[in-house]
Amino acid sequence: GKGMDAFGQVGQSAFGFVVPGRVPVYSEQFTQIEALKWSCDVENSQQIRDVVVFLTQPLAAPGCGVGCFITGPPFDKWHFVGSLGNESPSGVFRVRWPPDEGAPTACRIGVSIMSLAELQALEATLPGTELVDFGRKVANDLWNYLGSFEVMQTHGAMLLPLFNRWMARFEDRCKHDPFWWLKNSE
């Protein structure tokens, strides 16, 4: 189709995905649903935590990338999970179903050619990583624990801005290097 031109030569496998532990699925198995959008059904999706999406060749369209989405029945509400481009031709994306939807037994993976500006805007909407969420919970628990001590009654207002600065620094570190805490830094 016309949209495949952005991927270069028609007929070649342009992209694909793999659910860890399963066989890879290539673009020939996707259905084109709009000019620049394709989707593919995935069975037994309630077990899926991550999906690897990849390009098999560089994008021919300058200033474009590929948005990766997932949806469950009735397949009308697509959730952005991540993006690919010539600089980052593959990605491991966490599958997060909204709490009100739960994990469906079947889902669809969708890819869409989009401008880099559109993709950057979508990236900004992704929820924080689990590490950031965990850090926030630990920080709140520590703050509540410290709040039970007399020193916090008298100096808590002074310490709160420091605590908030630490949390912002923690979130920034997680955003730039999610594995910083695994590195030996004594």
XYZ file of N, CA and C in Angstrom:
558
model
N 0.805 -1.191 0.000
C 0.000 0.000 0.000
C 0.842 1.245 0.000
N 0.165 2.351 -0.095
C 0.794 3.666 -0.165
C 1.639 3.952 1.085
N 1.134 3.616 2.256
C 1.850 3.895 3.492
C 3.176 3.177 3.601
N 3.288 2.017 2.972
C 4.533 1.260 3.025
C 5.682 2.034 2.369
N 5.357 3.040 1.512
C 6.403 3.833 0.873
C 7.295 4.498 1.902
N 6.730 4.852 3.036
C 7.524 5.466 4.102
C 8.564 4.495 4.633
N 8.311 3.206 4.460
C 9.254 2.187 4.896
C 10.240 1.817 3.793
N 10.068 2.368 2.588
C 10.959 2.016 1.491
C 10.270 1.040 0.556
N 11.005 0.030 0.139
C 10.531 -0.900 -0.871
C 9.330 -1.723 -0.395
N 8.266 -1.709 -1.170
C 7.066 -2.474 -0.840
C 7.371 -3.965 -1.004
N 6.782 -4.766 -0.136
C 6.970 -6.205 -0.241
C 7.997 -6.719 0.748
N 8.905 -5.848 1.176
C 9.874 -6.260 2.181
C 9.226 -6.184 3.554
N 9.702 -6.977 4.459
C 9.235 -6.875 5.837
C 9.783 -5.576 6.409
N 8.913 -4.692 6.856
C 9.324 -3.366 7.305
C 9.402 -3.248 8.825
N 8.580 -4.001 9.550
C 8.521 -3.902 11.004
C 7.966 -5.202 11.551
N 7.987 -5.319 12.845
C 7.429 -6.511 13.464
C 7.382 -6.345 14.969
N 6.904 -7.373 15.631
C 6.882 -7.379 17.091
C 7.068 -8.799 17.577
N 7.477 -8.917 18.815
C 7.570 -10.223 19.453
C 7.167 -10.067 20.909
N 6.339 -10.979 21.354
C 6.025 -11.089 22.768
C 7.050 -12.081 23.306
N 7.822 -11.714 24.343
C 8.842 -12.634 24.851
C 8.287 -14.046 25.061
N 9.028 -15.014 24.547
C 8.618 -16.410 24.640
C 7.760 -16.881 23.481
N 7.473 -15.976 22.533
C 6.648 -16.334 21.372
C 7.404 -16.080 20.076
N 6.833 -16.546 18.992
C 7.429 -16.386 17.664
C 7.254 -14.936 17.191
N 8.289 -14.334 16.570
C 8.135 -12.969 16.037
C 7.050 -12.885 14.966
N 6.414 -11.733 14.880
C 5.381 -11.460 13.879
C 5.890 -10.296 13.020
N 5.857 -10.465 11.695
C 6.377 -9.442 10.785
C 5.246 -8.702 10.079
N 5.599 -7.585 9.443
C 4.609 -6.676 8.862
C 3.661 -7.345 7.870
N 4.094 -8.405 7.198
C 3.208 -9.098 6.255
C 1.976 -9.674 6.948
N 2.059 -9.900 8.254
C 0.933 -10.463 9.004
C 0.016 -9.384 9.592
N 0.369 -8.120 9.387
C -0.457 -7.005 9.847
C -1.500 -6.670 8.788
N -2.596 -6.059 9.221
C -3.644 -5.565 8.321
C -3.540 -4.050 8.292
N -3.528 -3.473 7.084
C -3.511 -2.013 6.982
C -4.918 -1.508 7.271
N -5.046 -0.646 8.310
C -6.368 -0.169 8.722
C -6.620 1.274 8.301
N -5.549 2.018 8.026
C -5.631 3.372 7.468
C -4.383 3.560 6.622
N -4.276 4.720 5.964
C -3.142 4.964 5.067
C -1.788 4.720 5.743
N -1.623 5.144 6.992
C -0.340 5.014 7.679
C -0.429 4.198 8.961
N -1.443 3.292 9.029
C -1.650 2.503 10.249
C -1.892 1.034 9.926
N -1.291 0.170 10.768
C -1.449 -1.266 10.624
C -1.731 -1.871 11.989
N -2.415 -3.019 12.017
C -2.657 -3.699 13.295
C -2.551 -5.206 13.110
N -2.350 -5.896 14.225
C -2.221 -7.349 14.211
C -2.803 -7.900 15.501
N -3.583 -8.959 15.403
C -4.202 -9.587 16.571
C -3.174 -10.404 17.364
N -3.356 -10.420 18.678
C -2.500 -11.195 19.574
C -3.409 -12.002 20.489
N -3.205 -13.301 20.524
C -4.008 -14.178 21.391
C -3.383 -14.282 22.784
N -4.169 -14.743 23.751
C -3.704 -14.948 25.132
C -2.957 -13.727 25.664
N -3.535 -12.558 25.466
C -2.826 -11.326 25.813
C -2.829 -11.011 27.304
N -3.646 -11.712 28.084
C -3.666 -11.424 29.520
C -2.319 -11.746 30.168
N -1.494 -12.563 29.516
C -0.181 -12.929 30.057
C 0.913 -11.956 29.614
N 0.605 -11.029 28.733
C 1.621 -10.144 28.172
C 1.932 -8.998 29.127
N 3.218 -8.879 29.475
C 3.683 -7.755 30.290
C 4.500 -6.783 29.435
N 5.226 -7.335 28.478
C 6.077 -6.524 27.612
C 5.899 -6.964 26.169
N 6.168 -6.043 25.266
C 6.175 -6.368 23.841
C 7.393 -5.675 23.230
N 8.105 -6.395 22.372
C 9.247 -5.831 21.664
C 8.773 -5.494 20.256
N 8.914 -4.238 19.868
C 8.530 -3.815 18.518
C 9.805 -3.349 17.829
N 9.934 -3.657 16.530
C 11.186 -3.349 15.845
C 10.955 -2.997 14.383
N 11.889 -2.225 13.848
C 11.943 -1.945 12.414
C 12.951 -2.915 11.809
N 12.672 -3.409 10.618
C 13.613 -4.316 9.961
C 14.416 -3.588 8.891
N 14.086 -2.314 8.676
C 14.821 -1.463 7.739
C 14.592 -0.016 8.156
N 15.488 0.893 7.749
C 15.308 2.298 8.136
C 14.041 2.889 7.506
N 13.470 3.868 8.187
C 12.335 4.606 7.628
C 12.848 5.488 6.498
N 12.151 5.496 5.372
C 12.558 6.312 4.227
C 12.027 7.737 4.337
N 10.980 7.940 5.156
C 10.377 9.267 5.291
C 11.134 10.068 6.348
N 11.760 11.212 5.954
C 12.483 12.009 6.940
C 11.517 12.685 7.926
N 11.967 12.862 9.175
C 11.146 13.540 10.176
C 10.002 12.706 10.701
N 10.037 11.397 10.422
C 8.957 10.512 10.867
C 9.494 9.404 11.758
N 8.593 8.836 12.510
C 8.882 7.681 13.338
C 7.655 6.797 13.356
N 7.704 5.774 14.174
C 6.593 4.828 14.266
C 6.065 4.830 15.691
N 4.777 5.129 15.840
C 4.121 5.021 17.136
C 3.628 3.602 17.322
N 3.792 3.073 18.530
C 3.360 1.704 18.827
C 2.213 1.779 19.836
N 1.148 1.052 19.540
C -0.086 1.121 20.325
C -0.600 -0.277 20.629
N -1.508 -0.352 21.601
C -2.160 -1.619 21.924
C -3.618 -1.312 22.269
N -4.500 -2.252 21.949
C -5.916 -2.088 22.262
C -6.511 -3.454 22.595
N -7.548 -3.435 23.417
C -8.291 -4.658 23.743
C -9.713 -4.520 23.233
N -10.499 -5.613 23.297
C -11.886 -5.543 22.824
C -12.636 -4.402 23.492
N -13.455 -3.678 22.792
C -13.903 -3.845 21.399
C -12.962 -3.211 20.358
N -11.704 -3.032 20.694
C -10.664 -2.563 19.769
C -10.924 -1.157 19.230
N -11.429 -0.286 20.086
C -11.713 1.080 19.629
C -10.920 2.134 20.399
N -10.195 1.727 21.448
C -9.447 2.669 22.279
C -7.974 2.240 22.302
N -7.148 2.928 21.490
C -5.734 2.576 21.366
C -4.920 3.255 22.460
N -4.012 2.501 23.091
C -3.132 3.013 24.136
C -1.700 3.063 23.606
N -1.086 4.234 23.657
C 0.292 4.415 23.211
C 1.235 3.718 24.183
N 2.187 2.915 23.646
C 3.150 2.232 24.513
C 4.586 2.681 24.268
N 4.874 3.288 23.106
C 6.234 3.730 22.825
C 6.410 4.056 21.359
N 7.636 4.440 21.012
C 7.891 4.818 19.618
C 9.239 4.302 19.137
N 9.347 4.221 17.820
C 10.568 3.787 17.151
C 10.957 4.829 16.117
N 12.215 4.823 15.736
C 12.698 5.682 14.668
C 14.020 5.141 14.167
N 14.594 5.820 13.215
C 15.868 5.355 12.676
C 16.969 5.355 13.734
N 16.881 6.266 14.716
C 17.880 6.331 15.786
C 17.654 5.232 16.821
N 16.424 4.805 16.979
C 16.089 3.741 17.933
C 15.111 2.787 17.251
N 15.652 1.860 16.438
C 14.796 0.994 15.609
C 14.115 -0.158 16.342
N 14.320 -0.284 17.648
C 13.608 -1.314 18.396
C 13.389 -0.818 19.814
N 12.381 -1.395 20.462
C 12.098 -1.012 21.834
C 11.335 -2.089 22.564
N 11.583 -2.190 23.856
C 10.819 -3.086 24.729
C 9.829 -2.196 25.460
N 8.548 -2.431 25.242
C 7.521 -1.566 25.816
C 6.680 -2.324 26.823
N 6.459 -1.703 27.980
C 5.633 -2.276 29.028
C 4.171 -2.128 28.619
N 3.412 -3.202 28.738
C 1.985 -3.174 28.428
C 1.248 -2.847 29.722
N 0.596 -1.696 29.738
C -0.168 -1.276 30.923
C -1.621 -1.102 30.512
N -2.481 -1.923 31.048
C -3.911 -1.769 30.780
C -4.489 -0.840 31.821
N -5.349 0.087 31.432
C -5.989 0.955 32.425
C -6.732 0.104 33.454
N -6.682 0.504 34.728
C -7.315 -0.292 35.794
C -8.787 -0.611 35.523
N -9.506 0.302 34.861
C -10.926 0.071 34.599
C -11.152 -0.937 33.466
N -10.092 -1.276 32.720
C -10.243 -2.226 31.610
C -9.784 -3.626 31.967
N -8.749 -3.755 32.797
C -8.202 -5.069 33.103
C -7.476 -5.637 31.902
N -6.855 -6.790 32.052
C -6.094 -7.411 30.964
C -7.019 -8.269 30.110
N -7.152 -7.924 28.824
C -8.036 -8.699 27.958
C -7.404 -10.021 27.522
N -8.241 -10.969 27.076
C -7.735 -12.256 26.606
C -7.234 -12.172 25.168
N -7.605 -11.115 24.460
C -7.108 -10.882 23.106
C -6.827 -9.391 22.981
N -5.836 -9.047 22.181
C -5.545 -7.634 21.973
C -5.017 -7.444 20.560
N -4.798 -6.194 20.194
C -4.199 -5.865 18.906
C -3.015 -4.945 19.156
N -1.958 -5.221 18.428
C -0.797 -4.333 18.395
C -0.997 -3.446 17.173
N -0.770 -2.158 17.329
C -0.896 -1.239 16.208
C 0.376 -0.442 16.019
N 0.714 -0.155 14.766
C 1.831 0.734 14.455
C 1.322 1.808 13.517
N 1.877 3.007 13.683
C 1.433 4.135 12.889
C 2.628 5.022 12.553
N 2.760 5.402 11.293
C 3.806 6.350 10.920
C 3.328 7.733 11.309
N 4.161 8.441 12.078
C 3.780 9.740 12.618
C 4.978 10.681 12.564
N 4.696 11.977 12.697
C 5.791 12.944 12.755
C 6.514 12.788 14.086
N 7.794 13.154 14.111
C 8.565 13.070 15.352
C 7.964 13.974 16.433
N 7.382 15.114 16.029
C 6.745 16.022 16.997
C 5.542 15.344 17.657
N 4.725 14.653 16.854
C 3.565 13.929 17.412
C 4.035 12.856 18.389
N 5.107 12.152 18.014
C 5.613 11.078 18.867
C 6.175 11.624 20.181
N 6.869 12.761 20.117
C 7.403 13.367 21.344
C 6.264 13.754 22.291
N 5.179 14.275 21.736
C 4.021 14.652 22.558
C 3.420 13.410 23.218
N 3.334 12.311 22.478
C 2.798 11.065 23.046
C 3.731 10.492 24.108
N 5.041 10.549 23.861
C 6.018 10.037 24.840
C 5.842 10.739 26.183
N 5.529 12.038 26.136
C 5.368 12.819 27.366
C 4.154 12.373 28.172
N 3.216 11.652 27.538
C 2.011 11.200 28.241
C 2.186 9.836 28.905
N 3.299 9.154 28.615
C 3.494 7.823 29.192
C 3.601 7.917 30.711
N 3.016 6.947 31.423
C 3.109 6.975 32.881
C 4.549 6.764 33.322
N 4.861 7.196 34.553
C 6.197 7.014 35.082
C 6.563 5.546 35.139
N 7.835 5.286 35.166
C 8.275 3.897 35.249
C 7.912 3.330 36.606
N 7.928 2.026 36.704
C 7.641 1.387 37.981
C 8.660 1.792 39.035
N 9.909 2.028 38.607
C 10.933 2.446 39.554
C 10.582 3.801 40.165
N 10.121 4.737 39.331
C 9.719 6.051 39.839
C 8.518 5.906 40.770
N 7.543 5.092 40.364
C 6.374 4.858 41.219
C 6.792 4.253 42.563
N 7.693 3.280 42.512
C 8.201 2.646 43.725
C 8.932 3.677 44.591
N 9.790 4.478 43.965
C 10.531 5.505 44.689
C 9.610 6.499 45.375
N 8.546 6.883 44.678
C 7.583 7.827 45.241
C 6.896 7.222 46.473
N 6.534 5.940 46.385
C 5.883 5.278 47.522
C 6.825 5.153 48.717
N 8.098 4.806 48.440
C 9.085 4.700 49.514
C 9.302 6.070 50.156
N 9.419 7.111 49.312
C 9.635 8.464 49.834
C 8.456 8.911 50.702
N 7.241 8.648 50.251
C 6.054 9.026 51.049
C 6.001 8.252 52.360
N 6.358 6.963 52.304
C 6.373 6.157 53.516
C 7.411 6.691 54.502
N 8.592 7.035 53.989
C 9.645 7.593 54.842
C 9.204 8.928 55.445
N 8.596 9.793 54.615
C 8.122 11.092 55.107
C 7.088 10.905 56.232
N 6.162 9.974 56.020
C 5.132 9.715 57.044
C 5.760 9.159 58.322
N 6.752 8.288 58.178
C 7.444 7.731 59.344
C 8.169 8.840 60.100
N 8.921 9.668 59.367
C 9.648 10.764 60.014
C 8.695 11.763 60.673
N 7.494 11.894 60.088
C 6.498 12.812 60.633
C 6.064 12.466 62.047
N 6.308 11.242 62.472
C 5.919 10.841 63.823
C 6.935 11.288 64.873
N 8.067 11.834 64.430
C 9.090 12.282 65.378
C 8.957 13.776 65.654
N 9.354 14.157 66.856
C 9.199 15.538 67.310
C 9.952 16.526 66.410
N 11.113 16.140 65.929
C 11.914 17.044 65.088
C 11.130 17.484 63.847
N 10.269 16.609 63.346
C 9.483 16.945 62.158
C 8.379 17.951 62.497
N 7.909 17.915 63.756
C 6.866 18.868 64.154
C 7.412 20.294 64.107
N 8.700 20.441 64.466
C 9.288 21.781 64.506
C 10.004 22.167 63.210
N 10.568 21.194 62.484
C 11.369 21.512 61.295
C 10.813 20.941 59.988
N 9.661 20.292 60.031
C 9.081 19.654 58.845
C 8.882 20.601 57.677
N 8.391 21.817 57.957
C 8.142 22.789 56.886
C 9.440 23.182 56.187
N 10.536 23.202 56.943
C 11.830 23.546 56.373
C 12.391 22.371 55.549
N 12.116 21.146 55.968
C 12.661 19.964 55.309
C 11.879 19.563 54.048
N 10.609 19.924 53.971
C 9.778 19.512 52.837
C 10.350 19.945 51.483
N 10.811 21.204 51.306
C 11.388 21.571 50.010
C 12.618 20.719 49.643
N 13.432 20.365 50.642
C 14.603 19.502 50.384
C 14.139 18.116 49.931
N 13.129 17.622 50.601
C 12.572 16.310 50.264
C 12.016 16.322 48.837
N 11.291 17.381 48.487
C 10.733 17.506 47.135
C 11.824 17.614 46.078
N 12.922 18.331 46.390
C 14.047 18.428 45.452
C 14.686 17.062 45.238
N 14.828 16.285 46.335
C 15.383 14.942 46.216
C 14.497 14.085 45.305
N 13.180 14.174 45.492
C 12.260 13.373 44.687
C 12.365 13.755 43.215
N 12.450 15.039 42.899
C 12.592 15.494 41.515
C 13.905 14.963 40.923
N 14.971 14.983 41.717
C 16.266 14.461 41.265
C 16.172 12.955 41.003
N 15.506 12.242 41.886
C 15.320 10.802 41.730
C 14.561 10.495 40.434
N 13.458 11.214 40.188
C 12.671 11.000 38.969
C 13.493 11.302 37.722
N 14.287 12.363 37.767
C 15.130 12.739 36.635
C 16.178 11.656 36.355
N 16.806 11.137 37.402
C 17.795 10.059 37.224
C 17.154 8.828 36.600
N 15.953 8.483 37.059
C 15.254 7.307 36.524
C 14.893 7.504 35.053
N 14.539 8.732 34.700
C 14.151 9.037 33.325
C 15.355 8.913 32.382
N 16.515 9.399 32.828
C 17.703 9.401 31.975
C 18.457 8.080 31.982
N 18.403 7.342 33.091
C 19.098 6.062 33.189
C 18.364 5.182 34.193
N 17.385 4.390 33.713
C 16.566 3.581 34.625
C 17.358 2.571 35.453
N 18.614 2.306 35.055
C 19.404 1.290 35.767
C 20.530 1.900 36.594
N 20.452 3.224 36.872
C 21.507 3.889 37.637
C 21.742 3.226 38.988
N 20.703 2.726 39.591
C 20.800 2.142 40.929
C 21.523 0.796 40.938
N 21.712 0.190 39.752
C 22.438 -1.080 39.666
C 23.939 -0.861 39.569
N 24.352 0.367 39.250
C 25.778 0.655 39.068
C 26.437 0.844 40.422
N 27.653 0.360 40.523
C 28.407 0.470 41.766
C 28.939 1.891 41.898
N 28.333 2.671 42.763
C 28.788 4.056 42.968
C 28.955 4.302 44.457
N 30.135 3.974 44.935
C 30.393 4.113 46.377
C 30.949 5.477 46.683
